[in-house]
CSV table of C-alpha atoms in Angstrom, one decimal:
chain,number,residue,atom,x,y,z
A,1,MET,CA,-73.9,-55.0,-14.5
A,2,ARG,CA,-74.6,-52.3,-11.9
A,3,ASP,CA,-78.0,-52.6,-10.1
A,4,ASN,CA,-79.7,-49.2,-10.5
A,5,LYS,CA,-82.6,-50.1,-8.3
A,6,PRO,CA,-81.2,-48.7,-5.0
A,7,LEU,CA,-80.3,-45.5,-6.8
A,8,GLU,CA,-83.7,-45.3,-8.4
A,9,LEU,CA,-85.4,-45.8,-5.1
A,10,GLU,CA,-83.2,-43.2,-3.5
A,11,ALA,CA,-84.1,-40.7,-6.3
A,12,LEU,CA,-87.8,-41.4,-5.9
A,13,ASN,CA,-87.8,-40.9,-2.1
A,14,HIS,CA,-85.8,-37.7,-2.5
A,15,ILE,CA,-88.1,-36.3,-5.2
A,16,CYS,CA,-91.3,-37.2,-3.4
A,17,GLY,CA,-89.9,-35.6,-0.2
A,18,LYS,CA,-89.3,-32.3,-2.1
A,19,ILE,CA,-92.7,-32.4,-3.7
A,20,GLY,CA,-94.4,-32.9,-0.3
A,21,LYS,CA,-92.5,-29.8,1.1
A,22,ILE,CA,-93.9,-27.5,-1.6
A,23,ASN,CA,-97.5,-28.5,-0.8
A,24,LEU,CA,-98.1,-30.6,-3.9
A,25,LYS,CA,-99.7,-34.0,-3.9
A,26,TYR,CA,-98.3,-37.0,-5.7
A,27,ALA,CA,-99.2,-40.6,-6.6
A,28,HIS,CA,-97.0,-43.4,-7.7
A,29,PRO,CA,-98.8,-45.5,-10.3
A,30,ASN,CA,-98.2,-49.3,-10.5
A,31,TYR,CA,-97.2,-48.8,-14.1
A,32,ASP,CA,-95.6,-46.1,-16.3
A,33,GLN,CA,-98.4,-43.9,-17.8
A,34,ASN,CA,-97.3,-41.7,-20.7
A,35,GLY,CA,-93.8,-41.6,-19.3
A,36,GLY,CA,-94.9,-40.7,-15.8
A,37,ASP,CA,-93.3,-42.4,-12.9
A,38,ILE,CA,-95.2,-40.2,-10.5
A,39,ILE,CA,-98.3,-38.1,-10.9
A,40,ILE,CA,-98.2,-34.6,-9.4
A,41,GLN,CA,-101.4,-32.7,-8.4
A,42,LYS,CA,-101.9,-29.4,-6.8
A,43,ASP,CA,-105.3,-29.7,-5.0
A,44,ILE,CA,-107.7,-32.4,-4.2
A,45,ASP,CA,-110.9,-30.8,-5.6
A,46,GLU,CA,-113.0,-30.9,-8.8
A,47,ASN,CA,-109.7,-30.3,-10.8
A,48,THR,CA,-107.8,-33.1,-9.2
A,49,PHE,CA,-107.5,-35.0,-12.5
A,50,LYS,CA,-105.4,-32.1,-13.9
A,51,TYR,CA,-101.9,-33.3,-13.3
A,52,ILE,CA,-98.3,-33.3,-14.2
A,53,ASN,CA,-96.6,-36.5,-15.6
A,54,ALA,CA,-93.3,-36.6,-13.8
A,55,GLN,CA,-90.5,-39.0,-14.7
A,56,PHE,CA,-87.4,-39.4,-12.5
A,57,LYS,CA,-84.0,-40.6,-13.3
A,58,GLY,CA,-81.1,-41.4,-10.9
A,59,ARG,CA,-77.5,-41.3,-12.1
A,60,ASN,CA,-74.3,-42.0,-10.3
A,61,ILE,CA,-71.6,-39.8,-12.0
A,62,SER,CA,-68.8,-40.5,-9.4
A,63,SER,CA,-66.4,-42.0,-11.9
A,64,LYS,CA,-68.0,-41.9,-15.4
A,65,ASN,CA,-70.2,-40.0,-17.7
A,66,SER,CA,-73.9,-40.9,-18.1
A,67,SER,CA,-76.9,-40.0,-20.2
A,68,ILE,CA,-80.7,-39.5,-20.1
A,69,VAL,CA,-83.0,-40.7,-22.8
A,70,ILE,CA,-86.7,-39.6,-23.0
A,71,LYS,CA,-89.2,-40.7,-25.7
A,72,GLU,CA,-90.3,-37.8,-27.8
A,73,SER,CA,-94.0,-38.9,-27.4
A,74,TYR,CA,-93.7,-38.3,-23.6
A,75,VAL,CA,-92.8,-34.7,-23.9
A,76,LYS,CA,-96.1,-32.8,-23.6
A,77,ASP,CA,-96.8,-29.5,-21.9
A,78,ASN,CA,-97.6,-31.3,-18.6
A,79,PHE,CA,-94.4,-33.5,-18.6
A,80,VAL,CA,-91.6,-32.9,-16.1
A,81,LEU,CA,-88.3,-34.8,-15.7
A,82,PHE,CA,-86.5,-34.9,-12.4
A,83,VAL,CA,-82.8,-35.9,-12.6
A,84,TYR,CA,-81.1,-36.9,-9.3
A,85,LEU,CA,-77.3,-37.0,-9.6
A,86,LYS,CA,-75.2,-38.8,-7.0
A,87,ILE,CA,-71.5,-38.5,-6.3
A,88,GLU,CA,-69.9,-40.9,-3.8
A,89,ASN,CA,-68.8,-39.4,-0.5
A,90,ASP,CA,-70.6,-36.1,-1.4
A,91,LEU,CA,-73.4,-35.4,1.1
A,92,ASN,CA,-75.0,-32.7,-1.0
A,93,ASP,CA,-78.2,-33.3,-2.9
A,94,TYR,CA,-78.2,-32.6,-6.6
A,95,LEU,CA,-81.7,-32.6,-8.0
A,96,PHE,CA,-82.5,-31.0,-11.4
A,97,CYS,CA,-85.8,-30.3,-13.0
A,98,PHE,CA,-86.5,-30.2,-16.8
A,99,PHE,CA,-89.7,-29.0,-18.4
A,100,SER,CA,-90.9,-29.8,-22.0
A,101,ASP,CA,-89.4,-26.6,-23.4
A,102,ASP,CA,-86.0,-27.6,-21.9
A,103,ILE,CA,-86.1,-31.1,-23.2
A,104,ILE,CA,-87.0,-30.2,-26.8
A,105,LYS,CA,-83.6,-28.5,-27.0
A,106,TRP,CA,-81.8,-31.8,-26.4
A,107,ASN,CA,-80.5,-33.9,-29.3
A,108,LEU,CA,-83.3,-35.8,-31.0
A,109,LYS,CA,-82.5,-39.1,-32.7
A,110,GLN,CA,-84.9,-41.9,-33.6
A,111,ASN,CA,-87.8,-40.3,-31.7
A,112,ASN,CA,-85.8,-40.0,-28.5
A,113,TYR,CA,-84.4,-37.0,-26.8
A,114,ARG,CA,-80.9,-37.5,-25.3
A,115,LEU,CA,-79.0,-35.5,-22.7
A,116,ASP,CA,-75.4,-36.4,-22.1
A,117,ILE,CA,-74.2,-35.9,-18.5
A,118,SER,CA,-70.5,-35.4,-17.8
A,119,LYS,CA,-69.0,-36.8,-14.7
A,120,HIS,CA,-67.8,-33.2,-14.1
A,121,THR,CA,-71.3,-31.8,-14.4
A,122,ILE,CA,-71.4,-30.8,-10.7
A,123,ARG,CA,-67.9,-29.4,-10.6
A,124,ASP,CA,-68.3,-27.4,-13.8
A,125,LYS,CA,-71.9,-26.3,-12.9
A,126,ILE,CA,-73.1,-27.4,-16.3
A,127,LEU,CA,-76.7,-27.9,-15.3
A,128,ASP,CA,-77.0,-25.3,-12.5
A,129,SER,CA,-79.8,-23.4,-14.4
A,130,PHE,CA,-82.0,-26.5,-14.0
A,131,LEU,CA,-81.4,-27.0,-10.3
A,132,PHE,CA,-84.7,-27.7,-8.5
A,133,ASN,CA,-85.2,-24.3,-6.8
A,134,ASN,CA,-88.0,-21.8,-6.1
A,135,ASP,CA,-88.1,-20.7,-9.8
A,136,ARG,CA,-88.7,-24.3,-10.9
A,137,VAL,CA,-91.3,-24.7,-8.2
A,138,GLN,CA,-93.2,-21.7,-9.4
A,139,LYS,CA,-93.2,-23.1,-12.9
A,140,LEU,CA,-94.6,-26.4,-11.6
A,141,TYR,CA,-97.5,-24.4,-10.1
A,142,SER,CA,-97.9,-22.5,-13.3
A,143,ILE,CA,-98.2,-25.7,-15.4
A,144,LEU,CA,-100.8,-27.1,-13.0
A,145,ASP,CA,-102.8,-23.8,-13.2
A,146,GLU,CA,-102.7,-23.8,-17.0
A,147,GLN,CA,-103.9,-27.4,-17.0
A,148,VAL,CA,-107.0,-26.3,-15.0
A,149,GLU,CA,-107.5,-23.3,-17.3
A,150,LYS,CA,-107.4,-25.6,-20.3
A,151,HIS,CA,-109.9,-27.9,-18.7
A,152,ASN,CA,-112.3,-25.0,-18.0
A,153,LEU,CA,-112.0,-23.8,-21.5
A,154,ILE,CA,-112.7,-27.3,-22.8
A,155,ILE,CA,-115.9,-27.3,-20.7
A,156,GLU,CA,-116.9,-24.0,-22.2
A,157,TYR,CA,-116.3,-25.4,-25.7
A,158,LYS,CA,-118.5,-28.4,-24.8
A,159,LYS,CA,-121.2,-26.0,-23.7
A,160,ARG,CA,-120.8,-24.2,-27.0
A,161,ASP,CA,-121.3,-27.5,-28.7
A,162,LEU,CA,-124.6,-27.9,-26.8
A,163,ILE,CA,-125.9,-24.7,-28.5
A,164,ASP,CA,-124.9,-26.1,-31.9
A,165,ASN,CA,-126.6,-29.4,-31.1
A,166,SER,CA,-129.8,-27.5,-30.2
A,167,ILE,CA,-129.7,-25.6,-33.5
A,168,ASN,CA,-129.2,-28.9,-35.4
A,169,LEU,CA,-132.2,-30.4,-33.6
A,170,TRP,CA,-134.2,-27.4,-34.5
A,171,ASN,CA,-133.2,-27.9,-38.1
A,172,ILE,CA,-134.1,-31.6,-38.0
A,173,THR,CA,-137.2,-31.7,-35.8
A,174,ASN,CA,-138.6,-28.1,-36.2
A,175,SER,CA,-138.6,-27.9,-32.4
A,176,LEU,CA,-136.8,-25.3,-30.3
A,177,PRO,CA,-135.5,-25.9,-26.8
A,178,ASP,CA,-137.9,-25.5,-23.9
A,179,SER,CA,-137.7,-23.0,-21.1
A,180,ASN,CA,-135.6,-25.3,-18.9
A,181,LEU,CA,-132.8,-25.6,-21.4
A,182,ALA,CA,-133.1,-21.9,-22.3
A,183,GLU,CA,-132.7,-21.0,-18.6
A,184,TRP,CA,-129.7,-23.4,-18.3
A,185,LEU,CA,-128.0,-21.8,-21.3
A,186,LEU,CA,-128.5,-18.3,-20.0
A,187,ASP,CA,-127.2,-19.3,-16.5
A,188,ASN,CA,-124.2,-21.4,-17.6
A,189,ILE,CA,-122.8,-20.1,-20.9
A,190,ASP,CA,-119.9,-17.7,-20.8
A,191,PHE,CA,-120.6,-15.4,-23.8
A,192,LYS,CA,-116.9,-14.5,-24.1
A,193,ASN,CA,-116.5,-18.0,-25.7
A,194,THR,CA,-119.5,-18.0,-28.0
A,195,TYR,CA,-120.0,-17.1,-31.7
A,196,ARG,CA,-122.4,-14.3,-32.7
A,197,TYR,CA,-125.0,-16.7,-34.2
A,198,GLN,CA,-125.0,-18.6,-30.9
A,199,ASP,CA,-125.7,-15.4,-29.0
A,200,VAL,CA,-128.6,-14.6,-31.3
A,201,PHE,CA,-130.0,-18.1,-30.9
A,202,ILE,CA,-129.9,-17.8,-27.1
A,203,ALA,CA,-131.4,-14.3,-27.2
A,204,CYS,CA,-134.3,-15.7,-29.2
A,205,LEU,CA,-134.8,-18.4,-26.7
A,206,ALA,CA,-134.7,-15.9,-23.8
A,207,PHE,CA,-137.3,-13.8,-25.6
A,208,MET,CA,-139.5,-16.7,-26.4
A,209,HIS,CA,-139.5,-18.1,-22.9
A,210,SER,CA,-139.2,-14.8,-21.0
A,211,ASN,CA,-142.5,-15.3,-19.2
A,212,GLU,CA,-141.3,-18.6,-17.7
A,213,LEU,CA,-137.7,-17.5,-16.9
A,214,LYS,CA,-137.0,-16.3,-13.5
A,215,SER,CA,-134.7,-13.5,-14.6
A,216,LYS,CA,-135.1,-10.9,-17.3
A,217,ALA,CA,-131.5,-9.6,-17.1
A,218,GLY,CA,-130.3,-11.7,-20.0
A,219,ILE,CA,-132.5,-9.7,-22.4
A,220,ASP,CA,-130.9,-6.4,-21.5
A,221,TYR,CA,-127.4,-7.8,-21.7
A,222,MET,CA,-128.1,-9.3,-25.1
A,223,PHE,CA,-129.3,-6.0,-26.6
A,224,HIS,CA,-126.2,-4.1,-25.6
A,225,SER,CA,-124.0,-7.0,-26.8
A,226,LEU,CA,-125.6,-7.5,-30.2
A,227,SER,CA,-125.9,-3.7,-30.9
A,228,MET,CA,-122.2,-3.6,-31.5
A,229,TYR,CA,-122.2,-5.9,-34.5
A,230,ASN,CA,-123.6,-6.0,-38.1
A,231,SER,CA,-123.5,-8.9,-40.5
A,232,ARG,CA,-125.2,-9.7,-43.9
A,233,LEU,CA,-126.5,-12.9,-45.5
A,234,ASN,CA,-124.9,-13.7,-48.8
A,235,GLY,CA,-127.9,-15.5,-50.3
A,236,GLU,CA,-131.4,-14.7,-51.5
A,237,ILE,CA,-134.5,-15.1,-49.3
A,238,ASN,CA,-138.0,-15.7,-50.5
A,239,SER,CA,-141.3,-17.5,-49.7
A,240,ILE,CA,-141.3,-16.4,-46.0
A,241,GLU,CA,-144.0,-18.0,-43.8
A,242,ILE,CA,-144.6,-16.9,-40.2
A,243,ILE,CA,-145.2,-20.0,-38.1
A,244,ASN,CA,-145.4,-18.3,-34.7
A,245,GLU,CA,-144.9,-14.8,-33.2
A,246,PHE,CA,-144.1,-13.7,-29.7
A,247,THR,CA,-144.4,-10.3,-28.0
A,248,ASN,CA,-143.8,-9.3,-24.4
A,249,ASP,CA,-145.8,-6.7,-22.4
A,250,TRP,CA,-143.2,-6.4,-19.7
A,251,LEU,CA,-140.5,-5.1,-22.1
A,252,VAL,CA,-141.1,-1.5,-21.3
A,253,THR,CA,-137.6,-0.4,-22.5
A,254,TYR,CA,-137.8,-2.4,-25.7
A,255,ASN,CA,-141.5,-1.9,-26.5
A,256,LYS,CA,-141.2,-2.5,-30.2
A,257,SER,CA,-139.8,-6.0,-29.8
A,258,LYS,CA,-141.0,-9.3,-31.2
A,259,LEU,CA,-139.8,-12.7,-32.2
A,260,GLN,CA,-141.0,-14.6,-35.3
A,261,ILE,CA,-140.5,-18.3,-36.0
A,262,LEU,CA,-140.3,-18.6,-39.8
A,263,LYS,CA,-140.0,-21.0,-42.6
A,264,LEU,CA,-138.4,-19.6,-45.8
A,265,ASN,CA,-136.3,-20.4,-48.8
A,266,TYR,CA,-132.7,-19.4,-48.7
A,267,ASN,CA,-130.6,-19.9,-51.8
A,268,ASN,CA,-133.4,-22.1,-53.2
A,269,THR,CA,-133.4,-24.4,-50.1
A,270,LYS,CA,-136.1,-24.7,-47.4
A,271,HIS,CA,-135.0,-23.6,-43.9
A,272,ASN,CA,-136.2,-22.7,-40.5
A,273,ALA,CA,-135.4,-19.3,-39.3
A,274,LEU,CA,-135.7,-16.9,-36.3
A,275,LYS,CA,-136.3,-13.2,-36.7
A,276,LEU,CA,-135.8,-11.1,-33.6
A,277,ILE,CA,-136.7,-7.4,-33.7
A,278,PHE,CA,-135.4,-5.9,-30.5
A,279,GLY,CA,-135.8,-2.2,-29.4
A,280,ASP,CA,-138.0,0.8,-29.4
A,281,ASN,CA,-138.8,3.8,-31.7
A,282,GLU,CA,-135.3,5.3,-31.3
A,283,GLU,CA,-133.1,2.2,-31.7
A,284,ARG,CA,-133.5,-1.4,-32.5
A,285,ILE,CA,-131.7,-4.6,-33.5
A,286,GLU,CA,-133.0,-6.8,-36.3
A,287,CYS,CA,-131.6,-10.4,-36.3
A,288,LEU,CA,-132.4,-13.1,-38.8
A,289,LEU,CA,-130.9,-16.5,-37.9
A,290,ILE,CA,-131.1,-19.3,-40.4
A,291,ASP,CA,-130.9,-22.9,-39.1
A,292,ASN,CA,-127.7,-23.5,-41.0
A,293,GLU,CA,-126.1,-21.0,-38.6
A,294,GLU,CA,-125.9,-18.1,-41.1
A,295,LEU,CA,-126.9,-14.7,-39.6
A,296,GLU,CA,-128.0,-11.3,-40.6
A,297,LEU,CA,-127.7,-8.7,-37.9
A,298,ASN,CA,-128.4,-5.0,-38.1
A,299,TYR,CA,-128.3,-2.2,-35.5
A,300,ILE,CA,-130.6,0.6,-36.5
A,301,ASN,CA,-130.9,4.1,-34.8
């Protein structure tokens, strides 16, 4: 039986050398993790853990055909396969790079993808479109950038979950977040990723704690954002009780604004609610947010 260890080591050294030349970082784990022989990273910063799982294969096709087999479970959007082909007495380097969208086109059998490699692969240029060149390098960069973008989006989703948790706590405990959490939400939430009821909830918090907050800019932004939407509640409301009411003397532009904390019956069930009236004599927004995340929103002019 042929010992493939020298060829595998030659392949590893060759691949790592190429990765180093394109300003990417790599690590060689002590064990195979999700099919990754090496882990490729772009930068050492807060996004370091965003990586590419790279597997490498070395094959000597000097005298006979060969094949590559990859487990289907390994093939994710951040998986890359490097194939190093060797021909005796040929001093050229033949390194090929396959991404997940390449591998899924291979033959799939018993949960494994298989690529058959002819001993004439180099001569017949069968795999030339997969040669590791500048186009493949740019795709590596692109995958790493997408991993970071996905990570950032996950963070935004977790922040969005924090708003929902605050609404759930309000429902359970009858307590709204304090000014510290309200300020954090205003400073850290990207409103491109929020739902409308979450925007209204934060607008109510900003209004309620506006005297403690360092910035009033969020109020003005919220008005213009919410004025573009209308929505209706589907159920019946009755037995409205005003628990507390807030007004703000400094709201010169929106001098007819107020926030009411309510208890009411909605579809024959008791709920907490927030009613925000936001505007002046010429135009205003009226928002009613129920603690089950249902929302009525009207722009009136």
